[in-house]
Amino acid sequence: MACEIKTWLMVLILIFSANYLQQFVNGKSQVPCLFIFGDSLSDSGNNNNLPTSAKSNYKPYGIDFPMGPTGRFTNGRTSIDIITQLLGFEKFIPPFANINGSDILKGVNYASGAAGIRIETSITTGFVISLGLQLENHKVIVSRIASRLEGIDKAQEYLSKCLYYVNIGSNDYINNYFRPQFYPTSQIYSPEQYAEALIQELSLNLLTLHDIGARKYVLVGLGLLGCTPSAIFTHGTNGSCVDEENAPALIFNFKLKFLVDHFNNKFSADSKFIFVNTTLESDAQNSDGFLVSNVPCCPSGCIPDERPCYNRSEYAFWDEVHPTEASNQLYAIRSYNSHNSGFTYPMDIKNLVEQEIEMELDFTSQLSASS
Ligand SMILES: *[C@@H]1O[C@H](CO)[C@@H](O)[C@H](O)[C@H]1NC(C)=O
Ligand SMILES: *[C@@H]1O[C@H](CO)[C@@H](O)[C@H](O)[C@H]1NC(C)=O
Ligand SMILES: *[C@@H]1O[C@H](CO)[C@@H](O)[C@H](O)[C@H]1NC(C)=O
Ligand SMILES: *[C@@H]1O[C@H](CO)[C@@H](O)[C@H](O)[C@H]1NC(C)=O
């Protein structure tokens, strides 16, 4: 009997995955629009034509993606791609660099590989779009949406129903704080002070986003930065995580979670913020079905035309810092539908999109100032 139930459960799970994950759902999406801010964890092609070394629009990137290499920094879909599908969108959200002909009313992806909260973070990799510039790009889109919808009021009402996904900050550590040979931040700031400075800057950006209509926010915390193959290799720890790199990122996460509480109180019924914790300890230690979690699927880190591992779903990491699609799937499903407040706080994305928002502020002045 127990065995039969188990088999049926497996069948249901398979049907569920087939419907929700392998293809797009037909019908209405749960939010009319999705705007994405972030770095390489979410980029879907914004860096392709930028003067930067942070690119991934070549093989073997995209080996498991229907359109091949697109500028996604993984073998298949990113986490936010999968969340987009779980939300019922019929297409992926187009990158800002490539919105010509796309329906901007459904949302835009501004994320740029190597980008940070701090503008100087990406300097060593060339020009990419830092968080502040991503917001400037969003202002352009908001103005276009306002003219499409024939009025600020209608645009404001429309934009308040969208979901705003912000997943950024890893590079402010990996490419900045942890690289004293290029940046002085680790001499200037203690880990506590650095996290505070990042959160301050992020919160100013979130207030700007609020001024131009955002009401429902998903703020994603940092992963275990000391457990990437790159950190493990650089520190020569023979496969174990680097605690000195995990600890500063965890401080950032606690402050981000605190910011979520702060904003939820400050804005009350006007806006809703959630925090997504991507550092479940189990992820670090070969569990969750990943047999290999401390070396990447590409032995050389996915250089052009490199031959990647065969069993990609057994690897947590695709290249030296980026998760495989299999890991992304795990994060996406947990962010979307998790009853565990250790993972999504104070609610999951599924609940967030069902929240009613009571608008209090008028953003007419900000919008006309930026257009
Ligand atoms: C956008 O598409 C139109 C029509 O397909 C084309 O004429 C125009 O040059 C494109 N603009 C850009 C910036 O690619
Ligand atoms: C590294 O780890 C492997 C497997 O856990 C172990 O066999 C080996 O002795 C370790 N090497 C060093 C230098 O600690
Ligand atoms: C995230 O989850 C881990 C593992 O459950 C936990 O130790 C940590 O405190 C959580 N972080 C936050 C900011 O809640
Ligand atoms: C792929 O995974 C299966 C099952 O875990 C294993 O038997 C097989 O040896 C793996 N193949 C390669 C090439 O790693």
GROMACS .gro file of C-alpha atoms and ligand atoms in nm:
model
  427
    1MET     CA    1   0.000   0.000   0.000
    2ALA     CA    2   0.267   0.243   0.108
    3CYS     CA    3   0.460   0.141  -0.197
    4GLU     CA    4   0.158   0.202  -0.421
    5ILE     CA    5   0.107   0.549  -0.275
    6LYS     CA    6   0.471   0.620  -0.331
    7THR     CA    7   0.444   0.513  -0.695
    8TRP     CA    8   0.141   0.736  -0.743
    9LEU     CA    9   0.320   1.022  -0.580
   10MET     CA   10   0.609   0.972  -0.819
   11VAL     CA   11   0.368   0.972  -1.113
   12LEU     CA   12   0.207   1.293  -0.986
   13ILE     CA   13   0.545   1.455  -0.936
   14LEU     CA   14   0.643   1.355  -1.288
   15ILE     CA   15   0.321   1.499  -1.432
   16PHE     CA   16   0.375   1.812  -1.226
   17SER     CA   17   0.731   1.854  -1.349
   18ALA     CA   18   0.635   1.778  -1.706
   19ASN     CA   19   0.363   2.041  -1.701
   20TYR     CA   20   0.528   2.310  -1.501
   21LEU     CA   21   0.894   2.274  -1.573
   22GLN     CA   22   0.956   2.127  -1.913
   23GLN     CA   23   0.725   2.357  -2.103
   24PHE     CA   24   0.535   2.678  -2.055
   25VAL     CA   25   0.186   2.664  -1.917
   26ASN     CA   26  -0.091   2.785  -2.140
   27GLY     CA   27  -0.314   3.050  -1.997
   28LYS     CA   28  -0.282   3.351  -1.777
   29SER     CA   29   0.028   3.422  -1.575
   30GLN     CA   30  -0.016   3.482  -1.203
   31VAL     CA   31   0.126   3.833  -1.234
   32PRO     CA   32   0.095   4.044  -1.551
   33CYS     CA   33   0.463   4.135  -1.551
   34LEU     CA   34   0.802   4.049  -1.404
   35PHE     CA   35   1.105   4.279  -1.381
   36ILE     CA   36   1.442   4.122  -1.306
   37PHE     CA   37   1.748   4.296  -1.154
   38GLY     CA   38   2.075   4.121  -1.081
   39ASP     CA   39   2.396   3.960  -1.199
   40SER     CA   40   2.505   3.649  -1.387
   41LEU     CA   41   2.268   3.433  -1.183
   42SER     CA   42   1.983   3.599  -1.375
   43ASP     CA   43   2.141   3.751  -1.689
   44SER     CA   44   1.987   3.621  -2.013
   45GLY     CA   45   2.195   3.810  -2.268
   46ASN     CA   46   2.254   4.169  -2.155
   47ASN     CA   47   2.634   4.134  -2.164
   48ASN     CA   48   2.659   3.984  -2.513
   49ASN     CA   49   2.750   4.312  -2.682
   50LEU     CA   50   2.914   4.491  -2.392
   51PRO     CA   51   3.291   4.550  -2.368
   52THR     CA   52   3.339   4.298  -2.087
   53SER     CA   53   3.504   3.963  -2.030
   54ALA     CA   54   3.193   3.851  -1.838
   55LYS     CA   55   3.024   3.671  -2.126
   56SER     CA   56   2.867   3.332  -2.179
   57ASN     CA   57   2.715   3.345  -2.527
   58TYR     CA   58   2.927   3.057  -2.654
   59LYS     CA   59   2.934   2.680  -2.614
   60PRO     CA   60   2.922   2.490  -2.386
   61TYR     CA   61   2.699   2.747  -2.209
   62GLY     CA   62   2.336   2.681  -2.298
   63ILE     CA   63   2.402   2.318  -2.394
   64ASP     CA   64   2.070   2.221  -2.233
   65PHE     CA   65   1.882   2.538  -2.330
   66PRO     CA   66   1.638   2.513  -2.624
   67MET     CA   67   1.797   2.816  -2.797
   68GLY     CA   68   2.157   2.714  -2.719
   69PRO     CA   69   2.401   2.976  -2.586
   70THR     CA   70   2.210   3.300  -2.518
   71GLY     CA   71   2.423   3.471  -2.257
   72ARG     CA   72   2.285   3.268  -1.967
   73PHE     CA   73   2.567   3.166  -1.731
   74THR     CA   74   2.458   2.803  -1.695
   75ASN     CA   75   2.388   2.492  -1.900
   76GLY     CA   76   2.011   2.545  -1.917
   77ARG     CA   77   1.761   2.772  -1.748
   78THR     CA   78   1.846   3.014  -1.470
   79SER     CA   79   1.650   3.014  -1.147
   80ILE     CA   80   1.443   3.312  -1.254
   81ASP     CA   81   1.369   3.144  -1.590
   82ILE     CA   82   1.218   2.853  -1.398
   83ILE     CA   83   1.030   3.086  -1.163
   84THR     CA   84   0.897   3.264  -1.474
   85GLN     CA   85   0.757   2.931  -1.590
   86LEU     CA   86   0.615   2.849  -1.248
   87LEU     CA   87   0.437   3.187  -1.257
   88GLY     CA   88   0.267   3.074  -1.578
   89PHE     CA   89   0.433   3.308  -1.830
   90GLU     CA   90   0.427   3.180  -2.186
   91LYS     CA   91   0.775   3.311  -2.268
   92PHE     CA   92   1.095   3.395  -2.083
   93ILE     CA   93   1.132   3.761  -1.988
   94PRO     CA   94   1.347   3.927  -2.260
   95PRO     CA   95   1.682   4.090  -2.173
   96PHE     CA   96   1.683   4.471  -2.187
   97ALA     CA   97   1.949   4.453  -2.460
   98ASN     CA   98   1.710   4.268  -2.684
   99ILE     CA   99   1.361   4.406  -2.626
  100ASN     CA  100   1.307   4.514  -2.982
  101GLY     CA  101   0.980   4.355  -3.087
  102SER     CA  102   0.918   4.206  -2.743
  103ASP     CA  103   0.622   4.278  -2.527
  104ILE     CA  104   0.770   4.505  -2.260
  105LEU     CA  105   0.436   4.504  -2.079
  106LYS     CA  106   0.517   4.151  -1.961
  107GLY     CA  107   0.845   4.263  -1.808
  108VAL     CA  108   1.215   4.307  -1.882
  109ASN     CA  109   1.530   4.139  -1.753
  110TYR     CA  110   1.799   4.400  -1.667
  111ALA     CA  111   2.044   4.158  -1.500
  112SER     CA  112   2.407   4.180  -1.611
  113GLY     CA  113   2.684   3.928  -1.542
  114ALA     CA  114   2.958   4.056  -1.304
  115ALA     CA  115   2.735   4.343  -1.188
  116GLY     CA  116   2.728   4.448  -0.826
  117ILE     CA  117   2.541   4.678  -0.595
  118ARG     CA  118   2.854   4.894  -0.592
  119ILE     CA  119   2.941   5.058  -0.919
  120GLU     CA  120   3.316   4.983  -0.887
  121THR     CA  121   3.261   4.610  -0.837
  122SER     CA  122   3.263   4.519  -1.204
  123ILE     CA  123   3.553   4.739  -1.314
  124THR     CA  124   3.802   4.452  -1.335
  125THR     CA  125   3.583   4.274  -1.591
  126GLY     CA  126   3.515   4.573  -1.817
  127PHE     CA  127   3.184   4.756  -1.857
  128VAL     CA  128   2.873   4.585  -1.725
  129ILE     CA  129   2.543   4.722  -1.592
  130SER     CA  130   2.557   4.781  -1.218
  131LEU     CA  131   2.238   4.793  -1.012
  132GLY     CA  132   2.208   5.173  -1.036
  133LEU     CA  133   2.228   5.161  -1.416
  134GLN     CA  134   1.976   4.876  -1.426
  135LEU     CA  135   1.735   5.112  -1.251
  136GLU     CA  136   1.806   5.384  -1.507
  137ASN     CA  137   1.715   5.132  -1.778
  138HIS     CA  138   1.398   5.048  -1.590
  139LYS     CA  139   1.299   5.417  -1.581
  140VAL     CA  140   1.318   5.421  -1.961
  141ILE     CA  141   1.091   5.117  -1.979
  142VAL     CA  142   0.846   5.262  -1.725
  143SER     CA  143   0.814   5.578  -1.935
  144ARG     CA  144   0.745   5.368  -2.243
  145ILE     CA  145   0.485   5.166  -2.054
  146ALA     CA  146   0.321   5.490  -1.938
  147SER     CA  147   0.288   5.610  -2.295
  148ARG     CA  148   0.162   5.270  -2.411
  149LEU     CA  149  -0.105   5.260  -2.142
  150GLU     CA  150  -0.197   5.622  -2.213
  151GLY     CA  151  -0.153   5.766  -1.871
  152ILE     CA  152   0.047   5.769  -1.554
  153ASP     CA  153  -0.243   5.648  -1.340
  154LYS     CA  154  -0.301   5.342  -1.552
  155ALA     CA  155   0.070   5.271  -1.565
  156GLN     CA  156   0.096   5.306  -1.190
  157GLU     CA  157  -0.188   5.066  -1.134
  158TYR     CA  158  -0.041   4.820  -1.383
  159LEU     CA  159   0.314   4.837  -1.247
  160SER     CA  160   0.193   4.781  -0.891
  161LYS     CA  161   0.073   4.436  -0.993
  162CYS     CA  162   0.411   4.330  -1.132
  163LEU     CA  163   0.671   4.124  -0.950
  164TYR     CA  164   1.018   4.275  -0.896
  165TYR     CA  165   1.295   4.020  -0.849
  166VAL     CA  166   1.629   4.143  -0.715
  167ASN     CA  167   1.919   3.897  -0.687
  168ILE     CA  168   2.248   4.083  -0.652
  169GLY     CA  169   2.548   4.120  -0.420
  170SER     CA  170   2.762   3.809  -0.481
  171ASN     CA  171   3.005   4.005  -0.700
  172ASP     CA  172   3.046   4.275  -0.436
  173TYR     CA  173   3.216   3.996  -0.239
  174ILE     CA  174   3.367   3.758  -0.496
  175ASN     CA  175   3.503   4.028  -0.730
  176ASN     CA  176   3.556   4.306  -0.479
  177TYR     CA  177   3.577   4.240  -0.103
  178PHE     CA  178   3.757   3.905  -0.146
  179ARG     CA  179   4.010   4.052  -0.392
  180PRO     CA  180   4.235   4.285  -0.193
  181GLN     CA  181   4.482   4.290  -0.485
  182PHE     CA  182   4.226   4.497  -0.682
  183TYR     CA  183   4.004   4.663  -0.423
  184PRO     CA  184   4.072   4.829  -0.088
  185THR     CA  185   3.726   4.752   0.058
  186SER     CA  186   3.848   4.475   0.291
  187GLN     CA  187   4.097   4.719   0.446
  188ILE     CA  188   3.840   4.996   0.478
  189TYR     CA  189   3.544   4.795   0.609
  190SER     CA  190   3.499   4.512   0.856
  191PRO     CA  191   3.265   4.238   0.722
  192GLU     CA  192   2.989   4.389   0.936
  193GLN     CA  193   3.048   4.742   0.802
  194TYR     CA  194   3.076   4.621   0.443
  195ALA     CA  195   2.746   4.433   0.462
  196GLU     CA  196   2.588   4.743   0.615
  197ALA     CA  197   2.722   4.966   0.336
  198LEU     CA  198   2.588   4.726   0.071
  199ILE     CA  199   2.247   4.704   0.236
  200GLN     CA  200   2.229   5.084   0.260
  201GLU     CA  201   2.301   5.120  -0.108
  202LEU     CA  202   2.060   4.842  -0.201
  203SER     CA  203   1.788   4.997   0.011
  204LEU     CA  204   1.829   5.336  -0.164
  205ASN     CA  205   1.787   5.155  -0.497
  206LEU     CA  206   1.478   4.977  -0.369
  207LEU     CA  207   1.328   5.310  -0.261
  208THR     CA  208   1.388   5.442  -0.614
  209LEU     CA  209   1.217   5.132  -0.750
  210HIS     CA  210   0.925   5.200  -0.516
  211ASP     CA  211   0.907   5.559  -0.642
  212ILE     CA  212   0.853   5.428  -0.994
  213GLY     CA  213   0.579   5.187  -0.907
  214ALA     CA  214   0.723   4.862  -0.766
  215ARG     CA  215   0.511   4.708  -0.490
  216LYS     CA  216   0.590   4.335  -0.479
  217TYR     CA  217   0.954   4.247  -0.425
  218VAL     CA  218   1.153   3.925  -0.407
  219LEU     CA  219   1.494   3.990  -0.250
  220VAL     CA  220   1.729   3.696  -0.291
  221GLY     CA  221   2.011   3.646  -0.039
  222LEU     CA  222   2.363   3.535  -0.123
  223GLY     CA  223   2.456   3.170  -0.157
  224LEU     CA  224   2.742   3.005   0.030
  225LEU     CA  225   3.017   3.193  -0.152
  226GLY     CA  226   3.289   2.991   0.023
  227CYS     CA  227   3.150   2.665  -0.118
  228THR     CA  228   3.196   2.743  -0.489
  229PRO     CA  229   3.455   2.533  -0.676
  230SER     CA  230   3.641   2.861  -0.735
  231ALA     CA  231   3.672   2.939  -0.363
  232ILE     CA  232   3.765   2.580  -0.282
  233PHE     CA  233   4.028   2.572  -0.554
  234THR     CA  234   4.172   2.918  -0.478
  235HIS     CA  235   4.210   2.836  -0.109
  236GLY     CA  236   4.334   2.482  -0.168
  237THR     CA  237   4.101   2.335   0.093
  238ASN     CA  238   4.086   1.991  -0.068
  239GLY     CA  239   3.712   1.999  -0.129
  240SER     CA  240   3.582   2.168   0.182
  241CYS     CA  241   3.407   2.506   0.201
  242VAL     CA  242   3.603   2.820   0.283
  243ASP     CA  243   3.457   2.957   0.607
  244GLU     CA  244   3.622   3.300   0.573
  245GLU     CA  245   3.419   3.354   0.254
  246ASN     CA  246   3.092   3.212   0.384
  247ALA     CA  247   3.082   3.423   0.698
  248PRO     CA  248   3.077   3.775   0.541
  249ALA     CA  249   2.800   3.669   0.300
  250LEU     CA  250   2.591   3.535   0.587
  251ILE     CA  251   2.610   3.875   0.760
  252PHE     CA  252   2.473   4.033   0.441
  253ASN     CA  253   2.186   3.781   0.440
  254PHE     CA  254   2.082   3.858   0.797
  255LYS     CA  255   2.081   4.228   0.721
  256LEU     CA  256   1.879   4.169   0.403
  257LYS     CA  257   1.621   3.973   0.597
  258PHE     CA  258   1.608   4.257   0.849
  259LEU     CA  259   1.556   4.503   0.563
  260VAL     CA  260   1.257   4.298   0.448
  261ASP     CA  261   1.101   4.336   0.793
  262HIS     CA  262   1.187   4.704   0.799
  263PHE     CA  263   1.026   4.773   0.460
  264ASN     CA  264   0.721   4.558   0.531
  265ASN     CA  265   0.661   4.768   0.844
  266LYS     CA  266   0.743   5.097   0.679
  267PHE     CA  267   0.517   5.047   0.378
  268SER     CA  268   0.254   4.841   0.557
  269ALA     CA  269  -0.024   4.743   0.312
  270ASP     CA  270   0.127   4.951   0.031
  271SER     CA  271   0.407   4.704  -0.054
  272LYS     CA  272   0.522   4.350   0.018
  273PHE     CA  273   0.879   4.228   0.037
  274ILE     CA  274   1.007   3.873   0.077
  275PHE     CA  275   1.355   3.737   0.148
  276VAL     CA  276   1.477   3.415  -0.015
  277ASN     CA  277   1.750   3.227   0.173
  278THR     CA  278   1.962   3.025  -0.067
  279THR     CA  279   2.211   2.901   0.191
  280LEU     CA  280   2.050   2.589   0.325
  281GLU     CA  281   2.342   2.413   0.491
  282SER     CA  282   2.251   2.085   0.329
  283ASP     CA  283   2.333   2.234  -0.012
  284ALA     CA  284   2.698   2.256   0.080
  285GLN     CA  285   2.743   1.892   0.162
  286ASN     CA  286   2.667   1.660  -0.128
  287SER     CA  287   2.301   1.622  -0.037
  288ASP     CA  288   1.986   1.714  -0.228
  289GLY     CA  289   2.080   1.447  -0.479
  290PHE     CA  290   2.398   1.610  -0.606
  291LEU     CA  291   2.682   1.362  -0.612
  292VAL     CA  292   2.935   1.628  -0.702
  293SER     CA  293   2.927   1.966  -0.530
  294ASN     CA  294   3.287   2.083  -0.506
  295VAL     CA  295   3.413   2.058  -0.863
  296PRO     CA  296   3.239   2.208  -1.168
  297CYS     CA  297   3.077   2.014  -1.451
  298CYS     CA  298   3.326   2.183  -1.688
  299PRO     CA  299   3.670   2.072  -1.566
  300SER     CA  300   3.831   2.395  -1.698
  301GLY     CA  301   3.543   2.622  -1.597
  302CYS     CA  302   3.359   2.626  -1.933
  303ILE     CA  303   3.610   2.785  -2.167
  304PRO     CA  304   3.488   2.807  -2.531
  305ASP     CA  305   3.400   2.468  -2.679
  306GLU     CA  306   3.508   2.281  -2.370
  307ARG     CA  307   3.341   1.944  -2.330
  308PRO     CA  308   3.131   1.948  -2.012
  309CYS     CA  309   3.047   1.653  -1.788
  310TYR     CA  310   2.794   1.407  -1.917
  311ASN     CA  311   2.571   1.375  -1.610
  312ARG     CA  312   2.492   1.738  -1.556
  313SER     CA  313   2.208   1.676  -1.313
  314GLU     CA  314   2.454   1.514  -1.073
  315TYR     CA  315   2.658   1.834  -1.044
  316ALA     CA  316   2.570   2.129  -0.825
  317PHE     CA  317   2.804   2.361  -1.021
  318TRP     CA  318   2.824   2.417  -1.394
  319ASP     CA  319   3.137   2.635  -1.403
  320GLU     CA  320   3.354   2.758  -1.116
  321VAL     CA  321   3.090   2.987  -0.967
  322HIS     CA  322   2.757   2.925  -1.139
  323PRO     CA  323   2.503   2.658  -1.048
  324THR     CA  324   2.378   2.400  -1.296
  325GLU     CA  325   2.020   2.408  -1.418
  326ALA     CA  326   1.957   2.120  -1.177
  327SER     CA  327   2.059   2.341  -0.881
  328ASN     CA  328   1.859   2.631  -1.024
  329GLN     CA  329   1.554   2.410  -1.039
  330LEU     CA  330   1.587   2.330  -0.673
  331TYR     CA  331   1.621   2.699  -0.576
  332ALA     CA  332   1.335   2.803  -0.803
  333ILE     CA  333   1.089   2.546  -0.672
  334ARG     CA  334   1.176   2.634  -0.312
  335SER     CA  335   1.144   3.008  -0.374
  336TYR     CA  336   0.811   2.967  -0.545
  337ASN     CA  337   0.647   2.722  -0.312
  338SER     CA  338   0.804   2.669   0.028
  339HIS     CA  339   0.632   2.620   0.357
  340ASN     CA  340   0.962   2.657   0.533
  341SER     CA  341   1.013   3.007   0.673
  342GLY     CA  342   1.386   2.929   0.685
  343PHE     CA  343   1.383   2.940   0.308
  344THR     CA  344   1.132   3.211   0.216
  345TYR     CA  345   1.044   3.483   0.463
  346PRO     CA  346   0.779   3.586   0.554
  347MET     CA  347   0.611   3.402   0.263
  348ASP     CA  348   0.693   3.233  -0.065
  349ILE     CA  349   0.653   3.378  -0.415
  350LYS     CA  350   0.327   3.192  -0.472
  351ASN     CA  351   0.177   3.372  -0.172
  352LEU     CA  352   0.338   3.704  -0.254
  353VAL     CA  353   0.174   3.724  -0.595
  354GLU     CA  354  -0.167   3.666  -0.437
  355GLN     CA  355  -0.132   3.961  -0.197
  356GLU     CA  356  -0.361   4.261  -0.240
  357ILE     CA  357  -0.177   4.591  -0.250
  358GLU     CA  358  -0.330   4.919  -0.133
  359MET     CA  359  -0.155   5.201  -0.310
  360GLU     CA  360  -0.083   5.511  -0.111
  361LEU     CA  361   0.182   5.695  -0.300
  362ASP     CA  362   0.159   5.888  -0.618
  363PHE     CA  363   0.460   5.860  -0.842
  364THR     CA  364   0.362   6.113  -1.105
  365SER     CA  365   0.635   6.355  -1.007
  366GLN     CA  366   0.914   6.096  -1.016
  367LEU     CA  367   0.804   5.962  -1.349
  368SER     CA  368   0.786   6.296  -1.523
  369ALA     CA  369   1.124   6.384  -1.376
  370SER     CA  370   1.281   6.075  -1.529
  371SER     CA  371   1.117   6.079  -1.870
  372LIG     C1  372   1.394   4.713  -3.417
  372LIG     O1  373   1.317   4.646  -3.512
  372LIG     C2  374   1.280   4.724  -3.622
  372LIG     C3  375   1.184   4.645  -3.710
  372LIG     O2  376   1.210   4.508  -3.707
  372LIG     C4  377   1.407   4.767  -3.699
  372LIG     O3  378   1.373   4.849  -3.810
  372LIG     C5  379   1.495   4.846  -3.603
  372LIG     O4  380   1.618   4.878  -3.665
  372LIG     C6  381   1.525   4.764  -3.477
  372LIG     N1  382   1.595   4.847  -3.382
  372LIG     C7  383   1.704   4.806  -3.317
  372LIG     C8  384   1.762   4.901  -3.220
  372LIG     O5  385   1.752   4.696  -3.333
  373LIG     C1  386   4.192   1.527   0.033
  373LIG     O1  387   4.066   1.459   0.041
  373LIG     C2  388   4.070   1.324   0.000
  373LIG     C3  389   3.927   1.268  -0.002
  373LIG     O2  390   3.854   1.314   0.109
  373LIG     C4  391   4.163   1.245   0.093
  373LIG     O3  392   4.171   1.110   0.053
  373LIG     C5  393   4.301   1.310   0.088
  373LIG     O4  394   4.388   1.246   0.181
  373LIG     C6  395   4.295   1.459   0.120
  373LIG     N1  396   4.425   1.519   0.096
  373LIG     C7  397   4.480   1.607   0.180
  373LIG     C8  398   4.613   1.663   0.140
  373LIG     O5  399   4.428   1.639   0.285
  374LIG     C1  400   1.931   3.051   0.603
  374LIG     O1  401   1.920   2.913   0.623
  374LIG     C2  402   2.026   2.857   0.698
  374LIG     C3  403   2.011   2.706   0.699
  374LIG     O2  404   1.885   2.668   0.741
  374LIG     C4  405   2.025   2.916   0.837
  374LIG     O3  406   2.133   2.865   0.912
  374LIG     C5  407   2.038   3.069   0.826
  374LIG     O4  408   2.026   3.126   0.953
  374LIG     C6  409   1.932   3.126   0.734
  374LIG     N1  410   1.961   3.266   0.709
  374LIG     C7  411   1.878   3.365   0.738
  374LIG     C8  412   1.925   3.502   0.711
  374LIG     O5  413   1.767   3.346   0.786
  375LIG     C1  414   2.600   0.899  -1.493
  375LIG     O1  415   2.521   0.866  -1.381
  375LIG     C2  416   2.492   0.729  -1.367
  375LIG     C3  417   2.398   0.712  -1.249
  375LIG     O2  418   2.442   0.782  -1.136
  375LIG     C4  419   2.622   0.648  -1.353
  375LIG     O3  420   2.592   0.510  -1.345
  375LIG     C5  421   2.712   0.678  -1.472
  375LIG     O4  422   2.836   0.613  -1.454
  375LIG     C6  423   2.734   0.826  -1.489
  375LIG     N1  424   2.806   0.850  -1.614
  375LIG     C7  425   2.908   0.933  -1.620
  375LIG     C8  426   2.969   0.949  -1.757
  375LIG     O5  427   2.952   0.995  -1.525
   0.00000   0.00000   0.00000
